[in-house]
Amino acid sequence: DPGAGKSQLLKRMHIVAPKSRFVSGKSASGAGLTATVVKDEFLAGGELEAGTLVLANKGMAMIDEMDKMGKEDTSAMHEALEQQTVSISKANIQATLHCETTVLAAANPKFGRFDPYGIIGEQIDLPPSLINRFDLIFPIKDMPEKERDEKMATFILELHKNLSFDDPEIETELLKKYFAYARQQCFPILTEEAIDEIKKYYVEMRSAGSSDDGGGVKAIPISARQLEALVRLAEASAKIRLSEKVTKAD
């Protein structure tokens, strides 16, 4: 929903992440996100320039207002999100760039606000093939709630009165070091129990989409792409605990 603080979440992540890039969808093009070839007058040829997703390799890319991007620009992200590479073939340059980048994007619903009685998937104004490449989707709804609204209003008004009145429980620099350490030193391995749990969930979800009455096949709820996502999320859960093994709980 608009005004729910999505941009602030992205900007906070931009500060906390050890390596990150922040872009706004309205001012981002497909070439600016991936890579492009520009004419070099001195060399009388083309010069390869990396975009945001390539520059944020091994880090995070925050894309705000993703729904404001054109279809041609969002389609440029397909390879980057799936294969973790960016291939370019322009002029006399053929190259494949590494793009192992986590993308954190924010967008508004198709109809301005979420319809509480509608299906969430139908209210996201992005191509299904692109949505399918994101591991997690969080609908952030702006629902009136007296206690929370009062707390939020107090926080904002106090912030106008005194800019340094609220110190975070964990300092930003410590958070940054913690995440950097976890990414550099922690490489958890899946245990047999974790493998069985993920396999069981995946098979159950796949079979839930098949039709038993012989009247055709229903839409398949998840694909092998989501299986990879489950593994990534389980490994991330173990990393945050600085664990060497991915357990069933993860």
PDB file of C-alpha atoms in Angstrom:
ATOM      1  CA  ASP A   1       0.000   0.000   0.000  1.00  0.00           C
ATOM      2  CA  PRO A   2       1.200   3.587  -0.587  1.00  0.00           C
ATOM      3  CA  GLY A   3       2.694   5.368   2.425  1.00  0.00           C
ATOM      4  CA  ALA A   4       3.530   2.115   4.242  1.00  0.00           C
ATOM      5  CA  GLY A   5       7.248   2.947   4.512  1.00  0.00           C
ATOM      6  CA  LYS A   6       8.542   0.632   1.754  1.00  0.00           C
ATOM      7  CA  SER A   7      11.162   3.145   0.542  1.00  0.00           C
ATOM      8  CA  GLN A   8      12.423   3.609   4.104  1.00  0.00           C
ATOM      9  CA  LEU A   9      12.830  -0.173   4.465  1.00  0.00           C
ATOM     10  CA  LEU A  10      14.900  -0.273   1.274  1.00  0.00           C
ATOM     11  CA  LYS A  11      17.023   2.715   2.307  1.00  0.00           C
ATOM     12  CA  ARG A  12      17.646   1.148   5.715  1.00  0.00           C
ATOM     13  CA  MET A  13      18.749  -2.095   4.026  1.00  0.00           C
ATOM     14  CA  HIS A  14      20.972  -0.038   1.710  1.00  0.00           C
ATOM     15  CA  ILE A  15      22.761   1.361   4.788  1.00  0.00           C
ATOM     16  CA  VAL A  16      22.978  -1.962   6.677  1.00  0.00           C
ATOM     17  CA  ALA A  17      24.048  -4.240   3.796  1.00  0.00           C
ATOM     18  CA  PRO A  18      27.868  -4.552   3.516  1.00  0.00           C
ATOM     19  CA  LYS A  19      27.669  -4.059  -0.279  1.00  0.00           C
ATOM     20  CA  SER A  20      24.639  -2.517  -1.953  1.00  0.00           C
ATOM     21  CA  ARG A  21      23.244  -0.228  -4.656  1.00  0.00           C
ATOM     22  CA  PHE A  22      19.986   1.740  -4.548  1.00  0.00           C
ATOM     23  CA  VAL A  23      17.992   2.769  -7.631  1.00  0.00           C
ATOM     24  CA  SER A  24      14.508   4.115  -8.268  1.00  0.00           C
ATOM     25  CA  GLY A  25      12.454   2.337 -10.915  1.00  0.00           C
ATOM     26  CA  LYS A  26      11.295   5.499 -12.644  1.00  0.00           C
ATOM     27  CA  SER A  27      14.876   6.550 -13.409  1.00  0.00           C
ATOM     28  CA  ALA A  28      16.243   3.047 -14.087  1.00  0.00           C
ATOM     29  CA  SER A  29      16.478   1.549 -17.572  1.00  0.00           C
ATOM     30  CA  GLY A  30      17.211  -2.027 -18.630  1.00  0.00           C
ATOM     31  CA  ALA A  31      20.690  -1.001 -19.727  1.00  0.00           C
ATOM     32  CA  GLY A  32      21.294   0.859 -16.464  1.00  0.00           C
ATOM     33  CA  LEU A  33      20.330  -2.229 -14.464  1.00  0.00           C
ATOM     34  CA  THR A  34      22.274  -4.816 -16.464  1.00  0.00           C
ATOM     35  CA  ALA A  35      24.999  -3.570 -18.869  1.00  0.00           C
ATOM     36  CA  THR A  36      25.389  -1.518 -21.992  1.00  0.00           C
ATOM     37  CA  VAL A  37      27.927  -0.657 -24.699  1.00  0.00           C
ATOM     38  CA  VAL A  38      28.721   3.044 -25.172  1.00  0.00           C
ATOM     39  CA  LYS A  39      30.616   4.578 -28.055  1.00  0.00           C
ATOM     40  CA  ASP A  40      34.171   5.579 -27.190  1.00  0.00           C
ATOM     41  CA  GLU A  41      35.324   8.457 -29.399  1.00  0.00           C
ATOM     42  CA  PHE A  42      38.986   8.096 -28.449  1.00  0.00           C
ATOM     43  CA  LEU A  43      39.250   4.375 -29.171  1.00  0.00           C
ATOM     44  CA  ALA A  44      36.854   4.600 -32.149  1.00  0.00           C
ATOM     45  CA  GLY A  45      34.937   1.604 -30.848  1.00  0.00           C
ATOM     46  CA  GLY A  46      32.593   0.427 -28.104  1.00  0.00           C
ATOM     47  CA  GLU A  47      33.150   0.386 -24.355  1.00  0.00           C
ATOM     48  CA  LEU A  48      31.345  -1.974 -21.975  1.00  0.00           C
ATOM     49  CA  GLU A  49      29.709  -0.348 -18.933  1.00  0.00           C
ATOM     50  CA  ALA A  50      28.264  -2.414 -16.090  1.00  0.00           C
ATOM     51  CA  GLY A  51      24.854  -1.633 -14.623  1.00  0.00           C
ATOM     52  CA  THR A  52      23.506  -1.724 -11.062  1.00  0.00           C
ATOM     53  CA  LEU A  53      22.964  -5.501 -10.816  1.00  0.00           C
ATOM     54  CA  VAL A  54      26.499  -6.246 -12.045  1.00  0.00           C
ATOM     55  CA  LEU A  55      28.104  -3.588  -9.819  1.00  0.00           C
ATOM     56  CA  ALA A  56      26.253  -5.057  -6.807  1.00  0.00           C
ATOM     57  CA  ASN A  57      27.673  -8.555  -7.497  1.00  0.00           C
ATOM     58  CA  LYS A  58      27.946 -10.572  -4.214  1.00  0.00           C
ATOM     59  CA  GLY A  59      25.808  -7.880  -2.593  1.00  0.00           C
ATOM     60  CA  MET A  60      22.294  -6.426  -2.737  1.00  0.00           C
ATOM     61  CA  ALA A  61      20.462  -4.219  -5.219  1.00  0.00           C
ATOM     62  CA  MET A  62      17.476  -2.212  -3.964  1.00  0.00           C
ATOM     63  CA  ILE A  63      14.949  -1.225  -6.640  1.00  0.00           C
ATOM     64  CA  ASP A  64      12.275   1.202  -5.487  1.00  0.00           C
ATOM     65  CA  GLU A  65       9.071   1.936  -7.461  1.00  0.00           C
ATOM     66  CA  MET A  66       9.537  -1.182  -9.588  1.00  0.00           C
ATOM     67  CA  ASP A  67       5.980  -0.929 -10.937  1.00  0.00           C
ATOM     68  CA  LYS A  68       6.893   2.397 -12.612  1.00  0.00           C
ATOM     69  CA  MET A  69       9.484   0.718 -14.859  1.00  0.00           C
ATOM     70  CA  GLY A  70       8.654  -0.055 -18.488  1.00  0.00           C
ATOM     71  CA  LYS A  71       8.089  -3.642 -19.665  1.00  0.00           C
ATOM     72  CA  GLU A  72      11.263  -3.570 -21.781  1.00  0.00           C
ATOM     73  CA  ASP A  73      13.299  -2.530 -18.739  1.00  0.00           C
ATOM     74  CA  THR A  74      11.889  -5.163 -16.370  1.00  0.00           C
ATOM     75  CA  SER A  75      12.359  -7.875 -19.032  1.00  0.00           C
ATOM     76  CA  ALA A  76      16.107  -7.116 -19.004  1.00  0.00           C
ATOM     77  CA  MET A  77      16.226  -8.480 -15.428  1.00  0.00           C
ATOM     78  CA  HIS A  78      15.057 -12.004 -16.327  1.00  0.00           C
ATOM     79  CA  GLU A  79      18.487 -13.475 -17.034  1.00  0.00           C
ATOM     80  CA  ALA A  80      20.125 -11.665 -14.108  1.00  0.00           C
ATOM     81  CA  LEU A  81      17.606 -13.031 -11.583  1.00  0.00           C
ATOM     82  CA  GLU A  82      17.576 -16.562 -13.012  1.00  0.00           C
ATOM     83  CA  GLN A  83      21.072 -17.345 -14.293  1.00  0.00           C
ATOM     84  CA  GLN A  84      22.964 -14.818 -12.131  1.00  0.00           C
ATOM     85  CA  THR A  85      24.724 -13.559 -15.243  1.00  0.00           C
ATOM     86  CA  VAL A  86      24.277 -10.701 -17.703  1.00  0.00           C
ATOM     87  CA  SER A  87      25.057 -11.513 -21.337  1.00  0.00           C
ATOM     88  CA  ILE A  88      25.651  -8.727 -23.809  1.00  0.00           C
ATOM     89  CA  SER A  89      26.255  -8.838 -27.551  1.00  0.00           C
ATOM     90  CA  LYS A  90      26.509  -5.390 -29.094  1.00  0.00           C
ATOM     91  CA  ALA A  91      28.815  -3.889 -31.708  1.00  0.00           C
ATOM     92  CA  ASN A  92      32.120  -5.775 -31.454  1.00  0.00           C
ATOM     93  CA  ILE A  93      31.629  -6.759 -27.799  1.00  0.00           C
ATOM     94  CA  GLN A  94      30.365 -10.171 -26.675  1.00  0.00           C
ATOM     95  CA  ALA A  95      30.596 -10.711 -22.931  1.00  0.00           C
ATOM     96  CA  THR A  96      29.017 -12.514 -19.973  1.00  0.00           C
ATOM     97  CA  LEU A  97      29.197 -10.669 -16.658  1.00  0.00           C
ATOM     98  CA  HIS A  98      28.735 -12.168 -13.188  1.00  0.00           C
ATOM     99  CA  CYS A  99      25.638 -10.991 -11.370  1.00  0.00           C
ATOM    100  CA  GLU A 100      25.269 -12.948  -8.102  1.00  0.00           C
ATOM    101  CA  THR A 101      23.076 -10.232  -6.692  1.00  0.00           C
ATOM    102  CA  THR A 102      20.181 -10.285  -4.244  1.00  0.00           C
ATOM    103  CA  VAL A 103      17.384  -8.020  -5.504  1.00  0.00           C
ATOM    104  CA  LEU A 104      15.111  -6.329  -2.993  1.00  0.00           C
ATOM    105  CA  ALA A 105      12.336  -4.486  -4.826  1.00  0.00           C
ATOM    106  CA  ALA A 106       9.322  -2.425  -3.759  1.00  0.00           C
ATOM    107  CA  ALA A 107       6.214  -1.639  -5.797  1.00  0.00           C
ATOM    108  CA  ASN A 108       2.653  -0.386  -5.382  1.00  0.00           C
ATOM    109  CA  PRO A 109      -0.397  -2.601  -6.112  1.00  0.00           C
ATOM    110  CA  LYS A 110      -2.021  -2.495  -9.568  1.00  0.00           C
ATOM    111  CA  PHE A 111      -5.113  -0.611  -8.349  1.00  0.00           C
ATOM    112  CA  GLY A 112      -3.303   1.856  -6.051  1.00  0.00           C
ATOM    113  CA  ARG A 113      -4.217   0.018  -2.836  1.00  0.00           C
ATOM    114  CA  PHE A 114      -4.674  -3.632  -1.900  1.00  0.00           C
ATOM    115  CA  ASP A 115      -8.202  -5.013  -2.072  1.00  0.00           C
ATOM    116  CA  PRO A 116      -8.537  -7.047   1.155  1.00  0.00           C
ATOM    117  CA  TYR A 117     -11.036  -9.405  -0.525  1.00  0.00           C
ATOM    118  CA  GLY A 118      -9.081  -9.917  -3.756  1.00  0.00           C
ATOM    119  CA  ILE A 119      -6.349 -12.404  -4.671  1.00  0.00           C
ATOM    120  CA  ILE A 120      -2.914 -10.907  -3.942  1.00  0.00           C
ATOM    121  CA  GLY A 121      -1.304 -12.338  -7.099  1.00  0.00           C
ATOM    122  CA  GLU A 122      -3.794 -10.548  -9.355  1.00  0.00           C
ATOM    123  CA  GLN A 123      -3.074  -7.200  -7.711  1.00  0.00           C
ATOM    124  CA  ILE A 124       0.676  -7.204  -8.417  1.00  0.00           C
ATOM    125  CA  ASP A 125       1.330  -5.247 -11.600  1.00  0.00           C
ATOM    126  CA  LEU A 126       4.373  -7.226 -12.803  1.00  0.00           C
ATOM    127  CA  PRO A 127       4.730 -10.045 -15.373  1.00  0.00           C
ATOM    128  CA  PRO A 128       4.197 -13.531 -13.836  1.00  0.00           C
ATOM    129  CA  SER A 129       7.548 -14.681 -15.313  1.00  0.00           C
ATOM    130  CA  LEU A 130       9.328 -11.942 -13.319  1.00  0.00           C
ATOM    131  CA  ILE A 131       7.356 -12.427 -10.083  1.00  0.00           C
ATOM    132  CA  ASN A 132       8.227 -16.133 -10.296  1.00  0.00           C
ATOM    133  CA  ARG A 133      11.935 -15.273  -9.992  1.00  0.00           C
ATOM    134  CA  PHE A 134      11.570 -13.689  -6.522  1.00  0.00           C
ATOM    135  CA  ASP A 135      11.991 -16.043  -3.563  1.00  0.00           C
ATOM    136  CA  LEU A 136       9.714 -14.086  -1.224  1.00  0.00           C
ATOM    137  CA  ILE A 137       6.852 -11.616  -1.693  1.00  0.00           C
ATOM    138  CA  PHE A 138       5.572  -9.542   1.236  1.00  0.00           C
ATOM    139  CA  PRO A 139       2.236  -7.695   0.856  1.00  0.00           C
ATOM    140  CA  ILE A 140       2.636  -4.632   3.109  1.00  0.00           C
ATOM    141  CA  LYS A 141      -0.906  -3.487   3.932  1.00  0.00           C
ATOM    142  CA  ASP A 142      -1.829  -0.165   5.507  1.00  0.00           C
ATOM    143  CA  MET A 143      -4.585  -1.260   7.897  1.00  0.00           C
ATOM    144  CA  PRO A 144      -5.900   1.133  10.594  1.00  0.00           C
ATOM    145  CA  GLU A 145      -4.953  -0.086  14.074  1.00  0.00           C
ATOM    146  CA  LYS A 146      -5.297   2.342  16.973  1.00  0.00           C
ATOM    147  CA  GLU A 147      -2.322   1.183  19.111  1.00  0.00           C
ATOM    148  CA  ARG A 148       0.104   0.903  16.204  1.00  0.00           C
ATOM    149  CA  ASP A 149      -1.070   4.197  14.641  1.00  0.00           C
ATOM    150  CA  GLU A 150      -0.609   5.978  17.972  1.00  0.00           C
ATOM    151  CA  LYS A 151       2.890   4.522  18.361  1.00  0.00           C
ATOM    152  CA  MET A 152       3.813   5.538  14.797  1.00  0.00           C
ATOM    153  CA  ALA A 153       2.449   9.074  15.215  1.00  0.00           C
ATOM    154  CA  THR A 154       4.349   9.489  18.508  1.00  0.00           C
ATOM    155  CA  PHE A 155       7.587   8.292  16.888  1.00  0.00           C
ATOM    156  CA  ILE A 156       7.294  10.624  13.865  1.00  0.00           C
ATOM    157  CA  LEU A 157       6.316  13.655  15.945  1.00  0.00           C
ATOM    158  CA  GLU A 158       9.092  13.055  18.487  1.00  0.00           C
ATOM    159  CA  LEU A 159      11.539  12.732  15.597  1.00  0.00           C
ATOM    160  CA  HIS A 160      10.531  16.219  14.406  1.00  0.00           C
ATOM    161  CA  LYS A 161      11.113  17.515  17.916  1.00  0.00           C
ATOM    162  CA  ASN A 162      14.421  15.727  18.581  1.00  0.00           C
ATOM    163  CA  LEU A 163      16.333  14.050  15.728  1.00  0.00           C
ATOM    164  CA  SER A 164      18.387  11.778  18.011  1.00  0.00           C
ATOM    165  CA  PHE A 165      15.762  10.733  20.544  1.00  0.00           C
ATOM    166  CA  ASP A 166      15.587   7.071  19.514  1.00  0.00           C
ATOM    167  CA  ASP A 167      18.798   5.018  19.359  1.00  0.00           C
ATOM    168  CA  PRO A 168      18.539   1.562  17.730  1.00  0.00           C
ATOM    169  CA  GLU A 169      18.896  -1.510  19.974  1.00  0.00           C
ATOM    170  CA  ILE A 170      21.761  -2.769  17.776  1.00  0.00           C
ATOM    171  CA  GLU A 171      24.134  -0.224  16.232  1.00  0.00           C
ATOM    172  CA  THR A 172      24.238  -0.078  12.435  1.00  0.00           C
ATOM    173  CA  GLU A 173      28.015  -0.648  12.284  1.00  0.00           C
ATOM    174  CA  LEU A 174      27.710  -3.805  14.405  1.00  0.00           C
ATOM    175  CA  LEU A 175      24.905  -5.121  12.188  1.00  0.00           C
ATOM    176  CA  LYS A 176      27.009  -4.409   9.107  1.00  0.00           C
ATOM    177  CA  LYS A 177      29.988  -6.301  10.551  1.00  0.00           C
ATOM    178  CA  TYR A 178      27.760  -9.226  11.604  1.00  0.00           C
ATOM    179  CA  PHE A 179      26.287  -9.659   8.130  1.00  0.00           C
ATOM    180  CA  ALA A 180      29.701  -9.261   6.468  1.00  0.00           C
ATOM    181  CA  TYR A 181      31.172 -11.911   8.792  1.00  0.00           C
ATOM    182  CA  ALA A 182      28.260 -14.313   8.185  1.00  0.00           C
ATOM    183  CA  ARG A 183      28.640 -13.987   4.399  1.00  0.00           C
ATOM    184  CA  GLN A 184      32.425 -14.388   4.389  1.00  0.00           C
ATOM    185  CA  GLN A 185      32.916 -17.077   7.036  1.00  0.00           C
ATOM    186  CA  CYS A 186      29.708 -19.125   7.201  1.00  0.00           C
ATOM    187  CA  PHE A 187      28.894 -21.741   4.535  1.00  0.00           C
ATOM    188  CA  PRO A 188      26.295 -24.118   6.045  1.00  0.00           C
ATOM    189  CA  ILE A 189      25.726 -27.593   4.566  1.00  0.00           C
ATOM    190  CA  LEU A 190      22.316 -29.293   4.282  1.00  0.00           C
ATOM    191  CA  THR A 191      21.731 -32.170   6.707  1.00  0.00           C
ATOM    192  CA  GLU A 192      19.750 -35.280   5.704  1.00  0.00           C
ATOM    193  CA  GLU A 193      16.792 -34.169   7.885  1.00  0.00           C
ATOM    194  CA  ALA A 194      16.697 -30.774   6.135  1.00  0.00           C
ATOM    195  CA  ILE A 195      16.882 -32.408   2.685  1.00  0.00           C
ATOM    196  CA  ASP A 196      13.983 -34.754   3.560  1.00  0.00           C
ATOM    197  CA  GLU A 197      11.876 -31.868   4.907  1.00  0.00           C
ATOM    198  CA  ILE A 198      12.404 -29.695   1.805  1.00  0.00           C
ATOM    199  CA  LYS A 199      11.784 -32.647  -0.539  1.00  0.00           C
ATOM    200  CA  LYS A 200       8.577 -33.591   1.296  1.00  0.00           C
ATOM    201  CA  TYR A 201       7.230 -30.012   1.131  1.00  0.00           C
ATOM    202  CA  TYR A 202       8.146 -29.644  -2.566  1.00  0.00           C
ATOM    203  CA  VAL A 203       6.498 -32.942  -3.600  1.00  0.00           C
ATOM    204  CA  GLU A 204       3.345 -32.138  -1.566  1.00  0.00           C
ATOM    205  CA  MET A 205       3.027 -28.699  -3.175  1.00  0.00           C
ATOM    206  CA  ARG A 206       3.573 -30.117  -6.684  1.00  0.00           C
ATOM    207  CA  SER A 207       0.983 -32.874  -6.214  1.00  0.00           C
ATOM    208  CA  ALA A 208      -1.544 -30.343  -4.848  1.00  0.00           C
ATOM    209  CA  GLY A 209      -1.636 -28.768  -8.318  1.00  0.00           C
ATOM    210  CA  SER A 210      -2.333 -31.956 -10.297  1.00  0.00           C
ATOM    211  CA  SER A 211      -5.862 -33.021 -11.103  1.00  0.00           C
ATOM    212  CA  ASP A 212      -7.162 -36.441 -10.051  1.00  0.00           C
ATOM    213  CA  ASP A 213     -10.534 -36.354 -11.820  1.00  0.00           C
ATOM    214  CA  GLY A 214      -9.045 -36.636 -15.307  1.00  0.00           C
ATOM    215  CA  GLY A 215     -10.500 -33.296 -16.343  1.00  0.00           C
ATOM    216  CA  GLY A 216      -7.186 -31.721 -17.294  1.00  0.00           C
ATOM    217  CA  VAL A 217      -4.338 -30.332 -15.207  1.00  0.00           C
ATOM    218  CA  LYS A 218      -4.634 -27.375 -12.844  1.00  0.00           C
ATOM    219  CA  ALA A 219      -2.046 -24.612 -12.496  1.00  0.00           C
ATOM    220  CA  ILE A 220       1.149 -25.945 -10.918  1.00  0.00           C
ATOM    221  CA  PRO A 221       1.759 -24.069  -7.640  1.00  0.00           C
ATOM    222  CA  ILE A 222       5.580 -24.266  -7.589  1.00  0.00           C
ATOM    223  CA  SER A 223       8.415 -25.259  -9.919  1.00  0.00           C
ATOM    224  CA  ALA A 224      12.032 -26.356  -9.500  1.00  0.00           C
ATOM    225  CA  ARG A 225      12.864 -22.639  -9.246  1.00  0.00           C
ATOM    226  CA  GLN A 226      11.061 -22.525  -5.885  1.00  0.00           C
ATOM    227  CA  LEU A 227      12.954 -25.639  -4.772  1.00  0.00           C
ATOM    228  CA  GLU A 228      16.189 -23.659  -5.228  1.00  0.00           C
ATOM    229  CA  ALA A 229      14.559 -20.799  -3.313  1.00  0.00           C
ATOM    230  CA  LEU A 230      13.724 -23.100  -0.378  1.00  0.00           C
ATOM    231  CA  VAL A 231      17.361 -24.207  -0.217  1.00  0.00           C
ATOM    232  CA  ARG A 232      18.581 -20.582  -0.272  1.00  0.00           C
ATOM    233  CA  LEU A 233      16.173 -19.565   2.493  1.00  0.00           C
ATOM    234  CA  ALA A 234      17.116 -22.557   4.647  1.00  0.00           C
ATOM    235  CA  GLU A 235      20.824 -21.765   4.210  1.00  0.00           C
ATOM    236  CA  ALA A 236      20.172 -18.102   5.075  1.00  0.00           C
ATOM    237  CA  SER A 237      18.375 -19.166   8.264  1.00  0.00           C
ATOM    238  CA  ALA A 238      21.427 -21.232   9.262  1.00  0.00           C
ATOM    239  CA  LYS A 239      23.827 -18.410   8.324  1.00  0.00           C
ATOM    240  CA  ILE A 240      22.082 -15.898  10.579  1.00  0.00           C
ATOM    241  CA  ARG A 241      22.759 -18.312  13.485  1.00  0.00           C
ATOM    242  CA  LEU A 242      26.375 -18.709  12.259  1.00  0.00           C
ATOM    243  CA  SER A 243      25.681 -22.456  12.063  1.00  0.00           C
ATOM    244  CA  GLU A 244      27.747 -24.920  10.036  1.00  0.00           C
ATOM    245  CA  LYS A 245      24.720 -27.104   9.295  1.00  0.00           C
ATOM    246  CA  VAL A 246      21.222 -26.495   7.919  1.00  0.00           C
ATOM    247  CA  THR A 247      18.818 -28.306  10.241  1.00  0.00           C
ATOM    248  CA  LYS A 248      15.169 -29.348   9.872  1.00  0.00           C
ATOM    249  CA  ALA A 249      14.149 -26.257  11.899  1.00  0.00           C
ATOM    250  CA  ASP A 250      15.749 -24.000   9.261  1.00  0.00           C
TER     251      ASP A 250
END
